[in-house]
Every structure is written in structure tokens, then in C-alpha cells.
Tab-separated table of C-alpha atoms in Angstrom:
chain	number	residue	atom	x	y	z
A	17	MET	CA	22.063	5.794	-20.417
A	18	ALA	CA	23.320	3.627	-23.296
A	19	ARG	CA	26.922	4.687	-22.644
A	20	LEU	CA	26.774	3.762	-18.939
A	21	PRO	CA	27.766	0.344	-17.547
A	22	LEU	CA	24.202	-0.265	-16.327
A	23	ARG	CA	23.188	-3.616	-14.859
A	24	GLU	CA	22.010	-5.787	-17.733
A	25	GLU	CA	18.548	-6.431	-16.275
A	26	LEU	CA	17.939	-2.660	-16.057
A	27	ARG	CA	18.594	-1.944	-19.719
A	28	GLY	CA	15.473	-0.874	-21.584
A	29	GLN	CA	13.423	-0.610	-18.374
A	30	GLU	CA	11.215	2.324	-17.416
A	31	PRO	CA	11.101	3.808	-13.890
A	32	TYR	CA	7.915	3.468	-11.849
A	33	GLY	CA	5.633	6.464	-11.935
A	34	ALA	CA	2.023	7.525	-12.288
A	35	PRO	CA	1.079	10.651	-14.278
A	36	GLN	CA	1.330	13.882	-12.299
A	37	LEU	CA	-0.623	16.425	-14.310
A	38	PRO	CA	-1.829	19.914	-13.322
A	39	VAL	CA	-5.513	19.080	-12.996
A	40	TRP	CA	-7.930	20.075	-10.248
A	41	ALA	CA	-9.050	16.530	-9.381
A	42	MET	CA	-6.113	14.103	-9.004
A	43	LEU	CA	-7.803	10.772	-8.380
A	44	ASN	CA	-5.159	8.430	-9.780
A	45	VAL	CA	-2.694	7.567	-6.988
A	46	ASN	CA	-4.978	6.816	-4.031
A	47	GLU	CA	-3.857	9.704	-1.855
A	48	THR	CA	-6.192	11.130	0.754
A	49	THR	CA	-7.535	14.167	-1.097
A	50	TYR	CA	-8.776	15.839	2.085
A	51	ASP	CA	-6.347	18.394	3.477
A	52	VAL	CA	-4.545	17.535	6.693
A	53	PRO	CA	-6.677	19.010	9.531
A	54	ALA	CA	-5.350	22.313	10.881
A	55	ASP	CA	-4.813	20.981	14.412
A	56	VAL	CA	-2.767	18.095	13.028
A	57	VAL	CA	-0.692	20.515	10.943
A	58	ASP	CA	-0.050	22.553	14.093
A	59	ALA	CA	0.966	19.456	16.048
A	60	ILE	CA	3.317	18.248	13.313
A	61	THR	CA	4.840	21.719	13.031
A	62	LYS	CA	5.440	21.844	16.778
A	63	GLU	CA	7.095	18.422	16.898
A	64	VAL	CA	9.212	19.046	13.807
A	65	ARG	CA	10.370	22.396	15.221
A	66	HIS	CA	11.370	20.633	18.431
A	67	ALA	CA	13.256	17.976	16.454
A	68	ALA	CA	15.019	20.669	14.408
A	69	GLN	CA	16.740	21.939	17.542
A	70	THR	CA	18.876	18.802	17.689
A	71	LEU	CA	19.447	18.104	13.986
A	72	ASN	CA	23.172	18.346	14.637
A	73	ARG	CA	22.811	14.934	16.296
A	74	TYR	CA	21.852	11.621	14.705
A	75	PRO	CA	18.256	10.534	15.301
A	76	ASP	CA	17.204	7.636	17.519
A	77	ARG	CA	18.444	4.703	15.467
A	78	GLU	CA	15.804	2.441	16.989
A	79	PHE	CA	12.971	5.041	16.671
A	80	THR	CA	11.732	3.634	19.970
A	81	ARG	CA	8.976	6.123	20.746
A	82	LEU	CA	7.581	5.846	17.230
A	83	ARG	CA	7.476	2.043	17.469
A	84	GLU	CA	5.691	2.311	20.806
A	85	LYS	CA	3.060	4.614	19.309
A	86	LEU	CA	2.585	2.396	16.251
A	87	ALA	CA	2.144	-0.672	18.472
A	88	GLU	CA	-0.436	1.173	20.565
A	89	TYR	CA	-2.289	2.236	17.415
A	90	LEU	CA	-2.380	-1.287	15.958
A	91	ALA	CA	-3.345	-2.908	19.289
A	92	HIS	CA	-3.747	-6.727	18.935
A	93	GLY	CA	-1.379	-7.184	21.887
A	94	LEU	CA	1.584	-5.841	19.911
A	95	THR	CA	4.585	-4.152	21.527
A	96	ALA	CA	7.384	-2.006	20.132
A	97	GLU	CA	9.473	-5.144	19.647
A	98	HIS	CA	6.991	-6.352	17.026
A	99	ILE	CA	7.139	-3.145	14.968
A	100	TRP	CA	9.472	-1.967	12.233
A	101	ALA	CA	9.259	1.279	10.239
A	102	ALA	CA	10.955	2.818	7.220
A	103	ASN	CA	10.646	5.533	4.599
A	104	GLY	CA	7.324	4.460	3.104
A	105	SER	CA	6.041	0.941	2.560
A	106	ASN	CA	8.425	0.831	-0.410
A	107	GLU	CA	11.434	0.726	1.893
A	108	ILE	CA	9.624	-1.719	4.173
A	109	MET	CA	9.281	-4.136	1.227
A	110	GLN	CA	12.875	-3.510	0.230
A	111	HIS	CA	14.080	-4.412	3.733
A	112	ILE	CA	11.984	-7.591	3.716
A	113	LEU	CA	13.352	-8.744	0.365
A	114	GLN	CA	16.913	-7.790	1.259
A	115	ALA	CA	16.638	-10.001	4.322
A	116	PHE	CA	14.637	-12.940	2.999
A	117	ALA	CA	14.956	-12.901	-0.808
A	118	GLY	CA	17.913	-11.846	-2.982
A	119	PRO	CA	20.211	-13.646	-5.464
A	120	GLY	CA	19.167	-17.221	-6.079
A	121	ARG	CA	15.858	-16.654	-4.284
A	122	SER	CA	12.338	-15.802	-5.483
A	123	VAL	CA	9.412	-13.515	-4.734
A	124	MET	CA	5.829	-14.383	-5.636
A	125	ALA	CA	2.794	-12.107	-6.018
A	126	PHE	CA	-0.526	-12.402	-7.813
A	127	PRO	CA	-1.214	-9.925	-10.640
A	128	PRO	CA	-3.121	-7.823	-11.258
A	129	THR	CA	-1.702	-6.383	-8.055
A	130	TYR	CA	0.600	-3.568	-6.962
A	131	SER	CA	2.929	-2.933	-9.890
A	132	MET	CA	5.953	-2.270	-7.662
A	133	TYR	CA	6.274	-5.885	-6.488
A	134	PRO	CA	8.279	-7.072	-9.530
A	135	LEU	CA	10.415	-3.926	-9.265
A	136	TYR	CA	11.192	-4.712	-5.618
A	137	ALA	CA	12.247	-8.177	-6.741
A	138	ARG	CA	14.411	-6.822	-9.553
A	139	GLY	CA	16.056	-4.304	-7.234
A	140	THR	CA	17.104	-7.072	-4.841
A	141	TYR	CA	18.283	-9.499	-7.551
A	142	SER	CA	15.347	-11.785	-6.771
A	143	ARG	CA	13.455	-13.875	-9.310
A	144	TYR	CA	9.842	-12.729	-9.638
A	145	ILE	CA	7.054	-15.300	-9.931
A	146	ALA	CA	3.672	-14.093	-11.170
A	147	GLY	CA	0.881	-16.179	-9.689
A	148	THR	CA	-2.653	-16.183	-11.059
A	149	ARG	CA	-6.099	-15.087	-9.886
A	150	GLY	CA	-9.617	-16.108	-10.781
A	151	GLU	CA	-11.421	-14.572	-13.737
A	152	ASP	CA	-13.034	-12.075	-11.350
A	153	PHE	CA	-9.573	-11.204	-9.966
A	154	THR	CA	-10.306	-12.785	-6.553
A	155	GLN	CA	-8.237	-15.421	-4.736
A	156	GLY	CA	-9.352	-18.632	-3.103
A	157	ALA	CA	-7.610	-20.436	-0.253
A	158	GLU	CA	-7.026	-23.737	-2.045
A	159	ASP	CA	-5.742	-22.097	-5.226
A	160	VAL	CA	-3.309	-19.792	-3.427
A	161	ALA	CA	-1.968	-22.662	-1.321
A	162	ARG	CA	-1.573	-24.836	-4.426
A	163	GLN	CA	0.443	-22.188	-6.239
A	164	ILE	CA	2.729	-21.613	-3.256
A	165	ARG	CA	3.388	-25.350	-2.946
A	166	GLU	CA	4.068	-25.565	-6.680
A	167	HIS	CA	6.520	-22.653	-6.931
A	168	ARG	CA	7.992	-22.702	-3.396
A	169	PRO	CA	8.951	-18.994	-3.361
A	170	ASP	CA	11.166	-17.564	-0.630
A	171	VAL	CA	8.747	-14.658	-0.110
A	172	VAL	CA	5.086	-14.480	-1.078
A	173	ILE	CA	3.190	-11.187	-1.057
A	174	LEU	CA	-0.570	-11.084	-0.554
A	175	CYS	CA	-2.058	-7.624	-1.145
A	176	SER	CA	-5.198	-7.108	0.947
A	177	PRO	CA	-7.070	-4.960	0.099
A	178	ASN	CA	-5.574	-5.549	-3.310
A	179	ASN	CA	-4.416	-2.769	-5.593
A	180	PRO	CA	-5.870	-2.212	-8.195
A	181	THR	CA	-8.999	-4.301	-7.537
A	182	GLY	CA	-9.764	-3.100	-3.982
A	183	THR	CA	-10.778	-6.569	-2.829
A	184	ALA	CA	-9.716	-7.911	0.575
A	185	LEU	CA	-8.723	-11.472	1.437
A	186	GLY	CA	-10.526	-13.610	3.945
A	187	LEU	CA	-8.368	-14.880	6.793
A	188	ASP	CA	-8.894	-18.396	5.462
A	189	VAL	CA	-6.819	-17.455	2.402
A	190	VAL	CA	-4.004	-16.038	4.546
A	191	GLU	CA	-4.060	-19.102	6.824
A	192	ALA	CA	-3.951	-21.483	3.865
A	193	ALA	CA	-1.126	-19.494	2.287
A	194	TYR	CA	0.824	-19.543	5.542
A	195	ASP	CA	0.398	-23.278	6.056
A	196	ALA	CA	1.614	-23.937	2.512
A	197	ALA	CA	4.458	-21.454	2.882
A	198	VAL	CA	5.808	-22.919	6.101
A	199	GLU	CA	6.183	-26.276	4.382
A	200	GLY	CA	8.684	-24.724	1.982
A	201	GLY	CA	10.377	-22.216	4.265
A	202	THR	CA	8.572	-19.225	2.776
A	203	MET	CA	7.960	-15.826	4.397
A	204	VAL	CA	4.399	-14.504	3.962
A	205	VAL	CA	3.820	-10.764	3.656
A	206	VAL	CA	0.278	-9.377	3.804
A	207	ASP	CA	0.372	-5.863	2.404
A	208	GLU	CA	-2.426	-3.931	4.147
A	209	ALA	CA	-1.589	-0.470	2.825
A	210	TYR	CA	-5.333	0.254	2.611
A	211	GLY	CA	-6.251	-1.637	5.765
A	212	GLU	CA	-8.051	1.243	7.502
A	213	PHE	CA	-10.560	1.477	4.648
A	214	ARG	CA	-11.859	-2.079	4.996
A	215	GLN	CA	-15.590	-2.660	5.085
A	216	SER	CA	-17.082	-3.294	8.517
A	217	GLY	CA	-16.526	-6.904	9.489
A	218	THR	CA	-13.546	-7.453	7.174
A	219	PRO	CA	-10.737	-8.742	9.433
A	220	SER	CA	-7.062	-7.809	9.409
A	221	ALA	CA	-4.260	-10.330	9.132
A	222	LEU	CA	-2.938	-8.804	12.372
A	223	GLU	CA	-5.266	-11.276	14.076
A	224	LEU	CA	-3.138	-14.151	12.772
A	225	LEU	CA	0.281	-12.957	13.968
A	226	PRO	CA	0.495	-14.840	17.301
A	227	GLY	CA	2.434	-18.062	16.839
A	228	ARG	CA	3.289	-17.368	13.190
A	229	GLU	CA	6.893	-16.183	13.113
A	230	ARG	CA	7.013	-16.159	9.295
A	231	LEU	CA	4.009	-13.851	8.859
A	232	ILE	CA	4.486	-10.111	8.272
A	233	VAL	CA	1.698	-7.522	8.050
A	234	SER	CA	2.720	-4.313	6.293
A	235	ARG	CA	0.973	-0.946	6.691
A	236	THR	CA	1.553	2.686	5.697
A	237	MET	CA	0.716	6.149	6.982
A	238	SER	CA	0.479	7.471	3.409
A	239	LYS	CA	-3.193	6.675	2.959
A	240	ALA	CA	-5.408	6.776	6.051
A	241	PHE	CA	-3.113	9.192	7.894
A	242	ALA	CA	-2.908	11.591	4.927
A	243	LEU	CA	0.878	11.455	5.263
A	244	ALA	CA	1.904	10.478	1.729
A	245	GLY	CA	4.434	13.301	1.718
A	246	GLY	CA	5.827	12.169	5.052
A	247	ARG	CA	6.974	8.749	3.785
A	248	LEU	CA	6.371	6.432	6.712
A	249	GLY	CA	5.658	2.745	6.244
A	250	TYR	CA	5.711	0.100	8.942
A	251	LEU	CA	5.080	-3.541	9.700
A	252	ALA	CA	4.107	-5.866	12.501
A	253	ALA	CA	5.742	-9.259	12.891
A	254	ALA	CA	7.486	-11.559	15.345
A	255	GLU	CA	10.458	-10.105	17.207
A	256	GLU	CA	12.774	-12.379	15.237
A	257	VAL	CA	11.683	-10.634	12.024
A	258	THR	CA	12.371	-7.114	13.254
A	259	ASP	CA	15.769	-8.307	14.483
A	260	ALA	CA	16.507	-9.695	11.018
A	261	LEU	CA	15.604	-6.405	9.353
A	262	ARG	CA	18.186	-4.580	11.464
A	263	LEU	CA	20.809	-6.512	9.476
A	264	VAL	CA	19.885	-4.767	6.201
A	265	ARG	CA	18.735	-1.277	7.184
A	266	LEU	CA	21.036	1.639	6.508
A	267	PRO	CA	22.306	3.470	9.608
A	268	TYR	CA	19.847	6.027	10.974
A	269	HIS	CA	17.474	5.365	8.076
A	270	LEU	CA	14.554	7.268	9.655
A	271	SER	CA	15.295	10.975	10.052
A	272	ALA	CA	14.373	12.857	13.212
A	273	ILE	CA	11.973	14.950	11.110
A	274	THR	CA	10.170	11.870	9.783
A	275	GLN	CA	9.888	10.394	13.262
A	276	ALA	CA	8.528	13.645	14.705
A	277	ALA	CA	5.911	14.093	11.967
A	278	ALA	CA	4.718	10.487	12.241
A	279	GLU	CA	4.480	10.624	16.037
A	280	ALA	CA	2.409	13.812	15.884
A	281	ALA	CA	0.056	12.259	13.331
A	282	LEU	CA	-0.384	9.163	15.505
A	283	ASP	CA	-1.276	11.407	18.452
A	284	HIS	CA	-4.165	12.706	16.309
A	285	SER	CA	-5.257	9.422	14.771
A	286	GLU	CA	-8.878	9.922	15.826
A	287	ALA	CA	-9.208	13.152	13.838
A	288	LEU	CA	-7.522	11.621	10.811
A	289	MET	CA	-9.735	8.529	10.915
A	290	ALA	CA	-12.759	10.832	10.651
A	291	ASN	CA	-11.602	11.620	7.118
A	292	VAL	CA	-11.306	7.887	6.475
A	293	GLU	CA	-15.030	7.524	7.162
A	294	ARG	CA	-15.796	10.390	4.756
A	295	ILE	CA	-13.725	8.690	2.084
A	296	LYS	CA	-15.476	5.359	2.621
A	297	THR	CA	-18.823	7.121	2.140
A	298	GLN	CA	-17.689	8.484	-1.231
A	299	ARG	CA	-16.212	5.108	-2.214
A	300	ASP	CA	-19.515	3.356	-1.569
A	301	ARG	CA	-21.310	6.125	-3.435
A	302	ILE	CA	-19.071	5.497	-6.451
A	303	VAL	CA	-19.788	1.763	-6.368
A	304	ASP	CA	-23.544	2.316	-6.131
A	305	THR	CA	-23.630	4.949	-8.883
A	306	LEU	CA	-21.419	3.054	-11.333
A	307	THR	CA	-23.631	0.012	-10.846
A	308	ARG	CA	-26.635	2.151	-11.821
A	309	TYR	CA	-24.672	3.274	-14.875
A	310	GLY	CA	-24.534	-0.341	-15.972
A	311	LEU	CA	-20.821	-0.726	-15.251
A	312	SER	CA	-19.158	-3.407	-13.110
A	313	PRO	CA	-17.403	-1.931	-10.062
A	314	ALA	CA	-15.635	-4.398	-7.800
A	315	PRO	CA	-16.665	-4.405	-4.136
A	316	SER	CA	-13.999	-2.249	-2.506
A	317	ASP	CA	-12.305	-2.423	0.887
A	318	ALA	CA	-9.898	0.350	-0.129
A	319	ASN	CA	-10.056	4.091	-0.795
A	320	PHE	CA	-10.533	3.537	-4.516
A	321	VAL	CA	-12.866	1.720	-6.903
A	322	PHE	CA	-11.843	-0.595	-9.741
A	323	PHE	CA	-14.545	-0.809	-12.389
A	324	GLY	CA	-15.103	-2.558	-15.692
A	325	GLY	CA	-17.732	-2.660	-18.405
A	326	LEU	CA	-16.198	0.137	-20.488
A	327	GLU	CA	-16.180	-0.287	-24.266
A	328	ASP	CA	-13.098	1.908	-24.600
A	329	GLU	CA	-11.328	2.611	-21.305
A	330	LYS	CA	-8.768	4.895	-22.939
A	331	ALA	CA	-11.491	7.112	-24.429
A	332	ALA	CA	-13.206	7.280	-21.032
A	333	TRP	CA	-9.892	8.153	-19.343
A	334	GLN	CA	-9.226	10.912	-21.863
A	335	HIS	CA	-12.756	12.334	-21.534
A	336	LEU	CA	-12.322	12.594	-17.784
A	337	LEU	CA	-8.896	14.193	-18.191
A	338	ASP	CA	-10.350	16.750	-20.577
A	339	ASP	CA	-12.752	17.640	-17.756
A	340	GLY	CA	-9.816	18.097	-15.361
A	341	ILE	CA	-10.180	14.712	-13.635
A	342	LEU	CA	-7.215	12.337	-13.602
A	343	ILE	CA	-7.868	8.676	-12.785
A	344	ARG	CA	-5.756	5.552	-13.357
A	345	ASP	CA	-5.557	3.381	-16.445
A	346	VAL	CA	-4.227	0.162	-14.926
A	347	GLY	CA	-3.672	-1.552	-18.257
A	348	ILE	CA	-6.601	-3.974	-18.014
A	349	PRO	CA	-8.920	-3.812	-21.047
A	350	GLY	CA	-12.321	-2.325	-20.256
A	351	HIS	CA	-11.293	-1.275	-16.740
A	352	LEU	CA	-10.180	1.862	-14.900
A	353	ARG	CA	-9.495	2.766	-11.253
A	354	VAL	CA	-10.581	5.916	-9.453
A	355	THR	CA	-9.595	7.201	-6.030
A	356	ALA	CA	-12.510	8.137	-3.757
A	357	GLY	CA	-11.987	11.849	-3.237
A	358	THR	CA	-13.943	14.584	-1.552
A	359	GLU	CA	-17.679	14.863	-2.152
A	360	ALA	CA	-17.072	17.574	-4.765
A	361	GLU	CA	-14.390	15.553	-6.563
A	362	THR	CA	-16.556	12.441	-6.529
A	363	THR	CA	-19.530	14.347	-7.913
A	364	ALA	CA	-17.419	15.808	-10.718
A	365	PHE	CA	-16.079	12.354	-11.610
A	366	LEU	CA	-19.515	10.747	-11.675
A	367	GLU	CA	-21.073	13.552	-13.712
A	368	SER	CA	-18.223	13.581	-16.221
A	369	LEU	CA	-18.343	9.816	-16.664
A	370	ALA	CA	-22.114	9.979	-17.067
A	371	ARG	CA	-21.697	12.443	-19.910
A	372	HIS	CA	-19.172	10.151	-21.578
A	373	LEU	CA	-21.522	7.191	-21.263
A	374	GLY	CA	-24.504	9.206	-22.470
A	375	ARG	CA	-26.364	8.686	-19.209
């Protein structure tokens, strides 16, 4: 690329990507490792076949039926007018930053968090501001509000449950962040990509939407709906926000095939959520077992577990890989992250790690 007239800020950069290796247990990118249920596959196939009959025509630009189904799924008094969707939560974030950030503006997030946030900022010519967390990687209401008031970003992103730590925010943190943000004209995005995996009693920021026109709650169908290959992300917000996003979306950005697959999956949400409960069982099993191993797993509201206490995380990662189990090295000394897989995958992970630790 050295001979190309590349944008200066892209020179020397590496593209985003997690390892994709031919191993039997891929527990590194937080996919749902359970297969899509057969009846859901049949339903998706039927809807996609129906959509294929009119592929000579452009799809519904407003994806109206899909927005209606997403609003019904989210409940909380939402209607189609409050919903926006795109090709994965990545494009959702891109639309948000194209509309509310950009040249001369800034985006703030709180590492360690989703590693794509600074890349979204870079891709939209926005300045990225890295906030801070507590020593245990959690966030408190007063501290978050203080940092927002200090930096006055144009967009602030709160990841809840957070990736890679798996911890969820209390609504008091979101409320404090919003109050501080409104003072400076900031948009607040709560990224709930793992929202369906929250522990019982952990609330969603969807509860705070009424009366807060600068609050956005982002979701995805990649995780709980086992639709990572379908690429469908969405958000809920005030009608003014969805209107603003129409200004930056590309024409007909959601294909008829994508819309059909997502609608069929939503029609079978109950069956897909059954797998969510199975995953949560394995997640809690991982937390309990790693604690018995003498490690320090973080309480998780996601479909993965972030754990510390390792003397050499790279040696542990390699040992697991040698056993055919791929998990994520998130670049934090002494820590690794593992996706909660099937019962068999979870057992293999725990037994392999036990051997490495000499348990």
C-alpha cells in the first residue's frame, strides 16, 4: 500500500480482525455456538426464497415490516418510528457517528471496551477520546459524568454489558452520563449488543428512552439471535434520531434478503431465546469453576467470561489452542476472555485450562 495515496491517518494501521483458525472449539468472537434450530432455518429459507422472486426490484427502503417486528420484540412502548436497522451493529455505529460526529467533532468511550470504537471514530474523521475506568474495570456514575463534563465529546459510547469485561452498567450510571452529556450537547449511545444475556434483574437502558431525545440504545441480532452471518444491527431512539440517520444512510442499504432473514428470525425469537438460557447456564458454570481454580472471573452479564489471575496469559492461550480451543487474548496482562459455548465446548475448555494450571 506504500505506493497508494492513502489517507495519512491510515498509514501503518492494521485492519480489525480476530483470529479465524481451523479448530473445533471457536470461543473467541462471542458467536452463539449452538446451531440455528432446524425450524428457524426452514423459516428463513422460506422467507428468503419468497424475497428472491422480486430481487429484480429494489427492497423496501424504509424496511417498514422489519422495524415493526423489532419494535414489537423490544417492547417498552416502542413503535417502528423509534427503530433503525443496518448491516450489523458496525454500520449502526457508523451511521450514528456520520450524523453526530465527524470532522472537528469527538467520540468518547471507556477502554478496555470494544476495540472497534476508535476505528469507527477514525473512519468518520472524528477525534477519539479514551476515558478511564476503575482498577476493577467498572464505572461509577459520578466518575463517568465528571469525565463527560471535562471532555465534552459530541458522542459518548457506553458499552453495557461491556466487551471484554462482561459487566453491565446500572441505570444510575446511564442517567448520570445523560445529564452530563445534555449540558454539553452530547449524544449518548448505550451499546447493548449482549443485552439478552443480562443477569436476572439487570435493567436495560431501553427503560430510560422516554423523554431523552439524545439517548440511543444499540442492539444486534448477531449474538442472541444466532444471526452473526446475517449482519443485522439495530437501535431504538427518539423519532428525531431515526430521521437524522436517514440523512447519512446509503440508498437501499438493507437488502431484501437481509430483511427477510431477520424477519423470519424475529418470528421465532422464543425458540432462539431458549439457546440464550443454555448459554447463560454455561457462562455461570465457567465463572463458578474458574473461581474454584483460584482465578478471578468478572461477574458476567454477557455470553462470555473475562478472567484474570493468570501468571502467563499467552502460555495459557497457546495451551488451549494446542488442545483445539481458541479463546481471546484481549491484550490485558494476566487476563483472557472466553465465549460461553455448548456444554461440550465449555467442558473441554475447563478441562484443558485445569491441565494447564495443574489442577
